[in-house]
PDB file of C-alpha atoms in Angstrom:
ATOM      1  CA  UNK A   1       0.005  -0.019  -0.024  1.00 84.00           C
ATOM      2  CA  UNK A   2       1.232   3.556  -0.872  1.00 92.00           C
ATOM      3  CA  UNK A   3       1.921   5.926   1.956  1.00 96.00           C
ATOM      4  CA  UNK A   4       0.120   9.247   1.693  1.00 98.00           C
ATOM      5  CA  UNK A   5       1.415  12.522   3.219  1.00 98.00           C
ATOM      6  CA  UNK A   6      -1.094  15.129   2.395  1.00 98.00           C
ATOM      7  CA  UNK A   7      -1.398  18.808   3.427  1.00 98.00           C
ATOM      8  CA  UNK A   8      -4.561  20.891   3.653  1.00 98.00           C
ATOM      9  CA  UNK A   9      -3.785  24.593   3.651  1.00 98.00           C
ATOM     10  CA  UNK A  10      -7.481  25.570   4.274  1.00 97.00           C
ATOM     11  CA  UNK A  11      -7.718  29.359   3.969  1.00 97.00           C
ATOM     12  CA  UNK A  12      -4.124  30.247   4.239  1.00 98.00           C
ATOM     13  CA  UNK A  13      -1.246  31.514   2.089  1.00 98.00           C
ATOM     14  CA  UNK A  14      -1.095  34.447  -0.404  1.00 98.00           C
ATOM     15  CA  UNK A  15       0.486  34.037  -3.850  1.00 98.00           C
ATOM     16  CA  UNK A  16       3.894  35.239  -2.640  1.00 98.00           C
ATOM     17  CA  UNK A  17       3.677  32.902   0.323  1.00 98.00           C
ATOM     18  CA  UNK A  18       2.973  29.932  -1.969  1.00 98.00           C
ATOM     19  CA  UNK A  19       5.999  30.780  -4.034  1.00 98.00           C
ATOM     20  CA  UNK A  20       8.206  31.007  -1.113  1.00 98.00           C
ATOM     21  CA  UNK A  21       6.951  27.592   0.216  1.00 98.00           C
ATOM     22  CA  UNK A  22       7.555  26.043  -3.091  1.00 98.00           C
ATOM     23  CA  UNK A  23      11.173  27.366  -3.301  1.00 98.00           C
ATOM     24  CA  UNK A  24      12.094  25.862  -0.040  1.00 98.00           C
ATOM     25  CA  UNK A  25       9.980  22.585  -0.456  1.00 98.00           C
ATOM     26  CA  UNK A  26      11.380  21.965  -3.968  1.00 98.00           C
ATOM     27  CA  UNK A  27      14.942  22.050  -2.573  1.00 98.00           C
ATOM     28  CA  UNK A  28      14.245  19.802   0.280  1.00 98.00           C
ATOM     29  CA  UNK A  29      12.486  17.159  -1.842  1.00 98.00           C
ATOM     30  CA  UNK A  30      14.704  17.305  -4.863  1.00 97.00           C
ATOM     31  CA  UNK A  31      17.874  16.752  -2.905  1.00 96.00           C
ATOM     32  CA  UNK A  32      16.407  13.720  -1.083  1.00 97.00           C
ATOM     33  CA  UNK A  33      17.640  10.533  -2.773  1.00 95.00           C
ATOM     34  CA  UNK A  34      15.939   8.273  -0.210  1.00 96.00           C
ATOM     35  CA  UNK A  35      12.438   9.643  -0.957  1.00 96.00           C
ATOM     36  CA  UNK A  36      12.897   9.087  -4.708  1.00 90.00           C
ATOM     37  CA  UNK A  37      13.020   5.361  -4.176  1.00 92.00           C
ATOM     38  CA  UNK A  38       9.783   5.120  -2.117  1.00 96.00           C
ATOM     39  CA  UNK A  39       6.216   4.846  -3.127  1.00 95.00           C
ATOM     40  CA  UNK A  40       5.067   7.900  -1.143  1.00 97.00           C
ATOM     41  CA  UNK A  41       2.262  10.157  -2.353  1.00 98.00           C
ATOM     42  CA  UNK A  42       2.903  13.694  -1.209  1.00 98.00           C
ATOM     43  CA  UNK A  43       0.160  16.308  -1.909  1.00 98.00           C
ATOM     44  CA  UNK A  44      -0.841  19.865  -1.023  1.00 98.00           C
ATOM     45  CA  UNK A  45      -4.371  21.253  -1.067  1.00 98.00           C
ATOM     46  CA  UNK A  46      -4.084  25.092  -1.560  1.00 98.00           C
ATOM     47  CA  UNK A  47      -7.154  27.477  -1.847  1.00 98.00           C
ATOM     48  CA  UNK A  48      -8.744  27.679  -5.206  1.00 97.00           C
ATOM     49  CA  UNK A  49      -6.899  31.049  -6.051  1.00 97.00           C
ATOM     50  CA  UNK A  50      -3.651  29.253  -5.096  1.00 98.00           C
ATOM     51  CA  UNK A  51      -3.936  26.229  -7.377  1.00 98.00           C
ATOM     52  CA  UNK A  52      -2.423  27.786 -10.438  1.00 97.00           C
ATOM     53  CA  UNK A  53       0.411  29.421  -8.416  1.00 98.00           C
ATOM     54  CA  UNK A  54       1.298  26.169  -6.656  1.00 98.00           C
ATOM     55  CA  UNK A  55       1.162  24.310 -10.076  1.00 98.00           C
ATOM     56  CA  UNK A  56       3.457  26.878 -11.549  1.00 98.00           C
ATOM     57  CA  UNK A  57       6.087  26.893  -8.849  1.00 98.00           C
ATOM     58  CA  UNK A  58       5.989  23.287  -7.589  1.00 98.00           C
ATOM     59  CA  UNK A  59       8.963  21.576  -9.200  1.00 98.00           C
ATOM     60  CA  UNK A  60       8.592  18.203  -7.398  1.00 98.00           C
ATOM     61  CA  UNK A  61       6.334  15.205  -7.793  1.00 96.00           C
ATOM     62  CA  UNK A  62       4.037  16.655  -5.077  1.00 98.00           C
ATOM     63  CA  UNK A  63       0.403  16.479  -6.212  1.00 98.00           C
ATOM     64  CA  UNK A  64      -1.825  19.499  -6.275  1.00 98.00           C
ATOM     65  CA  UNK A  65      -5.126  18.658  -4.608  1.00 98.00           C
ATOM     66  CA  UNK A  66      -8.393  20.699  -4.422  1.00 98.00           C
ATOM     67  CA  UNK A  67     -10.206  21.333  -1.232  1.00 98.00           C
ATOM     68  CA  UNK A  68     -13.609  20.717  -2.587  1.00 98.00           C
ATOM     69  CA  UNK A  69     -15.748  20.782  -5.872  1.00 96.00           C
ATOM     70  CA  UNK A  70     -19.287  20.944  -7.057  1.00 95.00           C
ATOM     71  CA  UNK A  71     -20.886  17.683  -8.141  1.00 93.00           C
ATOM     72  CA  UNK A  72     -22.337  19.346 -11.265  1.00 93.00           C
ATOM     73  CA  UNK A  73     -20.168  19.520 -14.322  1.00 88.00           C
ATOM     74  CA  UNK A  74     -21.432  22.955 -15.375  1.00 91.00           C
ATOM     75  CA  UNK A  75     -24.340  25.308 -14.625  1.00 93.00           C
ATOM     76  CA  UNK A  76     -25.439  28.466 -12.799  1.00 96.00           C
ATOM     77  CA  UNK A  77     -23.691  27.920  -9.533  1.00 94.00           C
ATOM     78  CA  UNK A  78     -22.023  31.127  -8.597  1.00 96.00           C
ATOM     79  CA  UNK A  79     -18.797  30.801  -6.465  1.00 93.00           C
ATOM     80  CA  UNK A  80     -18.531  27.039  -7.260  1.00 95.00           C
ATOM     81  CA  UNK A  81     -15.833  25.067  -9.054  1.00 95.00           C
ATOM     82  CA  UNK A  82     -16.486  21.852 -11.125  1.00 95.00           C
ATOM     83  CA  UNK A  83     -14.504  18.787 -11.404  1.00 94.00           C
ATOM     84  CA  UNK A  84     -13.898  19.168 -15.184  1.00 93.00           C
ATOM     85  CA  UNK A  85     -12.280  22.546 -14.335  1.00 96.00           C
ATOM     86  CA  UNK A  86      -9.905  20.871 -11.986  1.00 97.00           C
ATOM     87  CA  UNK A  87      -9.150  18.126 -14.508  1.00 95.00           C
ATOM     88  CA  UNK A  88      -8.383  20.919 -17.076  1.00 95.00           C
ATOM     89  CA  UNK A  89      -5.642  21.985 -14.635  1.00 96.00           C
ATOM     90  CA  UNK A  90      -4.509  18.313 -14.311  1.00 96.00           C
ATOM     91  CA  UNK A  91      -5.795  18.151 -10.792  1.00 98.00           C
ATOM     92  CA  UNK A  92      -7.347  14.807 -10.161  1.00 97.00           C
ATOM     93  CA  UNK A  93      -7.473  14.466  -6.324  1.00 98.00           C
ATOM     94  CA  UNK A  94     -10.099  16.252  -4.352  1.00 98.00           C
ATOM     95  CA  UNK A  95     -10.788  16.498  -0.568  1.00 98.00           C
ATOM     96  CA  UNK A  96     -14.560  15.760   0.199  1.00 98.00           C
ATOM     97  CA  UNK A  97     -16.526  15.905   3.305  1.00 97.00           C
ATOM     98  CA  UNK A  98     -14.026  17.770   5.440  1.00 96.00           C
ATOM     99  CA  UNK A  99     -15.673  18.665   8.891  1.00 95.00           C
ATOM    100  CA  UNK A 100     -15.383  22.359   8.197  1.00 94.00           C
ATOM    101  CA  UNK A 101     -17.144  21.945   4.877  1.00 96.00           C
ATOM    102  CA  UNK A 102     -19.887  19.884   6.536  1.00 96.00           C
ATOM    103  CA  UNK A 103     -20.232  22.614   9.302  1.00 93.00           C
ATOM    104  CA  UNK A 104     -19.758  25.980   7.565  1.00 95.00           C
ATOM    105  CA  UNK A 105     -21.143  24.977   4.141  1.00 94.00           C
ATOM    106  CA  UNK A 106     -23.806  22.744   5.423  1.00 95.00           C
ATOM    107  CA  UNK A 107     -22.830  19.884   3.153  1.00 97.00           C
ATOM    108  CA  UNK A 108     -24.915  16.820   3.951  1.00 97.00           C
ATOM    109  CA  UNK A 109     -23.944  13.177   3.339  1.00 98.00           C
ATOM    110  CA  UNK A 110     -26.337  13.150   0.452  1.00 98.00           C
ATOM    111  CA  UNK A 111     -24.340  15.956  -1.263  1.00 97.00           C
ATOM    112  CA  UNK A 112     -21.051  14.341  -0.430  1.00 98.00           C
ATOM    113  CA  UNK A 113     -22.148  10.992  -1.706  1.00 98.00           C
ATOM    114  CA  UNK A 114     -23.060  12.598  -5.056  1.00 97.00           C
ATOM    115  CA  UNK A 115     -19.581  14.148  -5.148  1.00 97.00           C
ATOM    116  CA  UNK A 116     -17.874  10.816  -4.453  1.00 98.00           C
ATOM    117  CA  UNK A 117     -19.825   9.166  -7.235  1.00 97.00           C
ATOM    118  CA  UNK A 118     -19.044  11.935  -9.621  1.00 95.00           C
ATOM    119  CA  UNK A 119     -15.349  11.877  -8.897  1.00 95.00           C
ATOM    120  CA  UNK A 120     -15.050   8.130  -9.275  1.00 95.00           C
ATOM    121  CA  UNK A 121     -17.056   8.286 -12.583  1.00 93.00           C
ATOM    122  CA  UNK A 122     -14.615  10.995 -13.741  1.00 93.00           C
ATOM    123  CA  UNK A 123     -11.638   8.660 -12.951  1.00 94.00           C
ATOM    124  CA  UNK A 124     -10.600  11.095 -10.193  1.00 97.00           C
ATOM    125  CA  UNK A 125      -9.545  10.392  -6.614  1.00 97.00           C
ATOM    126  CA  UNK A 126     -11.682  11.431  -3.619  1.00 98.00           C
ATOM    127  CA  UNK A 127     -10.177  11.950  -0.298  1.00 98.00           C
ATOM    128  CA  UNK A 128     -13.311  11.333   1.841  1.00 98.00           C
ATOM    129  CA  UNK A 129     -13.033  12.880   5.330  1.00 98.00           C
ATOM    130  CA  UNK A 130     -15.094  11.493   8.242  1.00 98.00           C
ATOM    131  CA  UNK A 131     -15.018  12.054  11.965  1.00 97.00           C
ATOM    132  CA  UNK A 132     -16.927  12.543  15.140  1.00 97.00           C
ATOM    133  CA  UNK A 133     -17.439  15.470  17.526  1.00 94.00           C
ATOM    134  CA  UNK A 134     -16.094  15.678  21.024  1.00 91.00           C
ATOM    135  CA  UNK A 135     -19.585  15.089  22.444  1.00 92.00           C
ATOM    136  CA  UNK A 136     -19.942  11.954  20.283  1.00 95.00           C
ATOM    137  CA  UNK A 137     -16.438  10.738  21.190  1.00 93.00           C
ATOM    138  CA  UNK A 138     -17.067  11.224  24.890  1.00 91.00           C
ATOM    139  CA  UNK A 139     -20.453   9.407  24.559  1.00 96.00           C
ATOM    140  CA  UNK A 140     -18.641   6.370  23.006  1.00 96.00           C
ATOM    141  CA  UNK A 141     -20.476   7.024  19.675  1.00 97.00           C
ATOM    142  CA  UNK A 142     -17.382   7.095  17.484  1.00 97.00           C
ATOM    143  CA  UNK A 143     -17.961   3.748  15.632  1.00 98.00           C
ATOM    144  CA  UNK A 144     -21.650   4.485  15.135  1.00 98.00           C
ATOM    145  CA  UNK A 145     -21.005   7.914  13.765  1.00 98.00           C
ATOM    146  CA  UNK A 146     -18.222   6.627  11.304  1.00 98.00           C
ATOM    147  CA  UNK A 147     -20.551   3.782  10.107  1.00 98.00           C
ATOM    148  CA  UNK A 148     -23.452   6.239   9.515  1.00 98.00           C
ATOM    149  CA  UNK A 149     -21.226   8.555   7.569  1.00 98.00           C
ATOM    150  CA  UNK A 150     -19.563   5.945   5.467  1.00 98.00           C
ATOM    151  CA  UNK A 151     -22.743   4.103   4.616  1.00 98.00           C
ATOM    152  CA  UNK A 152     -24.303   7.396   3.373  1.00 98.00           C
ATOM    153  CA  UNK A 153     -21.208   8.790   1.676  1.00 98.00           C
ATOM    154  CA  UNK A 154     -20.399   5.550  -0.198  1.00 98.00           C
ATOM    155  CA  UNK A 155     -23.980   4.621  -1.122  1.00 98.00           C
ATOM    156  CA  UNK A 156     -24.189   3.101  -4.607  1.00 97.00           C
ATOM    157  CA  UNK A 157     -20.445   3.082  -5.109  1.00 96.00           C
ATOM    158  CA  UNK A 158     -19.143   1.032  -7.927  1.00 94.00           C
ATOM    159  CA  UNK A 159     -17.028  -1.658  -6.215  1.00 93.00           C
ATOM    160  CA  UNK A 160     -14.670  -1.815  -9.202  1.00 92.00           C
ATOM    161  CA  UNK A 161     -13.638   1.722  -8.515  1.00 93.00           C
ATOM    162  CA  UNK A 162     -12.796   1.494  -4.724  1.00 93.00           C
ATOM    163  CA  UNK A 163      -9.066   1.342  -5.474  1.00 92.00           C
ATOM    164  CA  UNK A 164      -9.380   5.146  -6.401  1.00 94.00           C
ATOM    165  CA  UNK A 165     -10.792   5.896  -2.830  1.00 96.00           C
ATOM    166  CA  UNK A 166      -8.851   7.245   0.066  1.00 98.00           C
ATOM    167  CA  UNK A 167     -10.530   7.881   3.457  1.00 98.00           C
ATOM    168  CA  UNK A 168      -9.239  10.292   6.111  1.00 98.00           C
ATOM    169  CA  UNK A 169     -10.359   9.818   9.665  1.00 97.00           C
ATOM    170  CA  UNK A 170     -10.303  13.164  11.302  1.00 95.00           C
ATOM    171  CA  UNK A 171     -11.797  13.410  14.689  1.00 96.00           C
ATOM    172  CA  UNK A 172     -13.375  16.810  14.856  1.00 94.00           C
ATOM    173  CA  UNK A 173     -12.311  17.346  18.380  1.00 91.00           C
ATOM    174  CA  UNK A 174      -8.706  17.072  17.275  1.00 88.00           C
ATOM    175  CA  UNK A 175      -8.676  19.405  14.303  1.00 81.00           C
ATOM    176  CA  UNK A 176      -7.073  22.733  14.953  1.00 73.00           C
ATOM    177  CA  UNK A 177      -7.401  22.242  18.736  1.00 75.00           C
ATOM    178  CA  UNK A 178      -3.933  20.994  19.493  1.00 72.00           C
ATOM    179  CA  UNK A 179      -5.537  17.794  20.848  1.00 74.00           C
ATOM    180  CA  UNK A 180      -4.436  14.595  19.197  1.00 72.00           C
ATOM    181  CA  UNK A 181      -5.889  11.094  19.644  1.00 88.00           C
ATOM    182  CA  UNK A 182      -3.655   8.908  21.575  1.00 93.00           C
ATOM    183  CA  UNK A 183      -1.889   6.126  19.654  1.00 95.00           C
ATOM    184  CA  UNK A 184      -4.193   3.637  21.441  1.00 96.00           C
ATOM    185  CA  UNK A 185      -7.308   5.504  20.281  1.00 95.00           C
ATOM    186  CA  UNK A 186      -5.957   5.761  16.691  1.00 97.00           C
ATOM    187  CA  UNK A 187      -5.202   1.976  16.638  1.00 97.00           C
ATOM    188  CA  UNK A 188      -8.612   0.996  18.108  1.00 97.00           C
ATOM    189  CA  UNK A 189     -10.454   3.382  15.767  1.00 97.00           C
ATOM    190  CA  UNK A 190      -8.666   2.132  12.586  1.00 98.00           C
ATOM    191  CA  UNK A 191      -9.395  -1.511  13.503  1.00 97.00           C
ATOM    192  CA  UNK A 192     -13.078  -0.581  13.854  1.00 97.00           C
ATOM    193  CA  UNK A 193     -12.889   1.462  10.653  1.00 97.00           C
ATOM    194  CA  UNK A 194     -11.594  -1.553   8.751  1.00 96.00           C
ATOM    195  CA  UNK A 195     -14.524  -3.704   9.944  1.00 96.00           C
ATOM    196  CA  UNK A 196     -17.089  -0.926   9.059  1.00 97.00           C
ATOM    197  CA  UNK A 197     -15.714  -0.767   5.628  1.00 97.00           C
ATOM    198  CA  UNK A 198     -15.800  -4.584   5.193  1.00 96.00           C
ATOM    199  CA  UNK A 199     -19.381  -4.646   6.251  1.00 95.00           C
ATOM    200  CA  UNK A 200     -20.065  -2.032   3.503  1.00 95.00           C
ATOM    201  CA  UNK A 201     -17.733  -2.958   0.691  1.00 94.00           C
ATOM    202  CA  UNK A 202     -16.705  -6.532   1.485  1.00 92.00           C
ATOM    203  CA  UNK A 203     -13.142  -7.743   0.766  1.00 87.00           C
ATOM    204  CA  UNK A 204     -12.557  -4.712  -1.514  1.00 83.00           C
ATOM    205  CA  UNK A 205     -11.313  -2.737   1.498  1.00 89.00           C
ATOM    206  CA  UNK A 206      -7.772  -3.782   1.084  1.00 88.00           C
ATOM    207  CA  UNK A 207      -7.527  -1.532  -1.884  1.00 89.00           C
ATOM    208  CA  UNK A 208      -8.618   1.557   0.122  1.00 95.00           C
ATOM    209  CA  UNK A 209      -5.895   3.794   1.808  1.00 97.00           C
ATOM    210  CA  UNK A 210      -6.789   5.021   5.242  1.00 98.00           C
ATOM    211  CA  UNK A 211      -5.376   8.219   6.624  1.00 98.00           C
ATOM    212  CA  UNK A 212      -5.330   9.907   9.973  1.00 97.00           C
ATOM    213  CA  UNK A 213      -5.844  13.717  10.402  1.00 95.00           C
ATOM    214  CA  UNK A 214      -6.289  15.791  13.460  1.00 90.00           C
ATOM    215  CA  UNK A 215      -3.387  18.035  14.708  1.00 91.00           C
ATOM    216  CA  UNK A 216      -0.646  15.862  12.986  1.00 95.00           C
ATOM    217  CA  UNK A 217       2.630  17.540  13.326  1.00 96.00           C
ATOM    218  CA  UNK A 218       6.320  16.926  12.936  1.00 97.00           C
ATOM    219  CA  UNK A 219       6.595  15.642  16.505  1.00 96.00           C
ATOM    220  CA  UNK A 220       3.775  13.034  16.475  1.00 96.00           C
ATOM    221  CA  UNK A 221       3.744  11.902  12.886  1.00 97.00           C
ATOM    222  CA  UNK A 222       6.249   9.172  13.275  1.00 97.00           C
ATOM    223  CA  UNK A 223       4.294   7.427  16.052  1.00 97.00           C
ATOM    224  CA  UNK A 224       0.985   7.827  14.180  1.00 97.00           C
ATOM    225  CA  UNK A 225       2.279   6.439  10.829  1.00 98.00           C
ATOM    226  CA  UNK A 226       3.605   3.296  12.687  1.00 97.00           C
ATOM    227  CA  UNK A 227       0.081   2.356  13.767  1.00 97.00           C
ATOM    228  CA  UNK A 228      -1.344  -0.730  12.033  1.00 94.00           C
ATOM    229  CA  UNK A 229      -3.888   0.127   9.255  1.00 96.00           C
ATOM    230  CA  UNK A 230      -2.723   3.698   9.076  1.00 98.00           C
ATOM    231  CA  UNK A 231      -1.566   4.362   5.447  1.00 98.00           C
ATOM    232  CA  UNK A 232      -0.832   8.053   5.755  1.00 98.00           C
ATOM    233  CA  UNK A 233      -1.746  11.381   7.349  1.00 98.00           C
ATOM    234  CA  UNK A 234      -3.699  14.500   6.214  1.00 98.00           C
ATOM    235  CA  UNK A 235      -1.941  17.393   7.863  1.00 97.00           C
ATOM    236  CA  UNK A 236      -3.346  20.874   8.658  1.00 95.00           C
ATOM    237  CA  UNK A 237      -1.281  23.657  10.174  1.00 95.00           C
ATOM    238  CA  UNK A 238       2.109  21.822  10.083  1.00 97.00           C
ATOM    239  CA  UNK A 239       1.776  21.598   6.304  1.00 98.00           C
ATOM    240  CA  UNK A 240       2.062  25.287   5.953  1.00 98.00           C
ATOM    241  CA  UNK A 241       5.784  25.173   6.926  1.00 98.00           C
ATOM    242  CA  UNK A 242       7.924  23.421   4.361  1.00 98.00           C
ATOM    243  CA  UNK A 243      10.561  22.249   6.877  1.00 98.00           C
ATOM    244  CA  UNK A 244       7.948  20.753   9.279  1.00 98.00           C
ATOM    245  CA  UNK A 245       5.986  19.121   6.383  1.00 98.00           C
ATOM    246  CA  UNK A 246       9.143  17.645   5.051  1.00 98.00           C
ATOM    247  CA  UNK A 247       9.957  16.260   8.543  1.00 98.00           C
ATOM    248  CA  UNK A 248       6.560  14.555   8.383  1.00 98.00           C
ATOM    249  CA  UNK A 249       7.408  13.093   4.925  1.00 98.00           C
ATOM    250  CA  UNK A 250      10.495  11.646   6.496  1.00 98.00           C
ATOM    251  CA  UNK A 251       8.496  10.101   9.281  1.00 98.00           C
ATOM    252  CA  UNK A 252       7.053   7.052   7.339  1.00 98.00           C
ATOM    253  CA  UNK A 253       8.404   3.612   8.534  1.00 97.00           C
ATOM    254  CA  UNK A 254       9.491   3.012   4.874  1.00 96.00           C
ATOM    255  CA  UNK A 255      11.506   6.181   4.929  1.00 97.00           C
ATOM    256  CA  UNK A 256      13.108   5.550   8.219  1.00 96.00           C
ATOM    257  CA  UNK A 257      14.059   2.010   7.209  1.00 95.00           C
ATOM    258  CA  UNK A 258      15.484   3.103   3.861  1.00 94.00           C
ATOM    259  CA  UNK A 259      17.472   5.859   5.372  1.00 85.00           C
TER     260      UNK A 259
END
């Protein structure tokens, strides 16, 4: 299974800041001979207005991701961006269902499901984000919440396309709060996540990469990436700093072993 190190920049970075990030990150990655021999997917999701700038200045194999997209290919949807517009920029990976999108943009599981199906149909890769609130976590409802989200978000999915799917578990209570789930919680939740997916998709789950997100940083990434069933991380604030993000890239067990 590939390892995924993905960064979500949310609503941060101006054009000049993106250029500066790329100049530093390009040098770090392009001088790393160990990384070039590994099957590691590195990606950054800038804001919409930063996509072209990142594409222009990124001189590495780092993928450019979109933070969201409309399920409709075209139409009168002011402020929205369609998947075919992203494909025209050679952007084929999109974050879907992030907790902030669900909260602030009121995206329902029905809407997210439509986007997942559209992406797969377009031969693009959805990074489907799921997770529970602090209240749900403290009430021991984590597994029930994840099962409900996944059943709704993956409804009517074509099983022959599940290898295009990546799922990011992001406990809402650990996003931007400085709180991180303990290694024991991550391991327990990912075992449950595997079973939930097996109940929904059968044996096809071995083709799906599972990521952890939620205050991942250069200090805890190594321990998180060693957890069984964790195939990568979705990084928020730490991905804004090229050196910190590069340290996370170096934290995979495969990198450490190869080094």
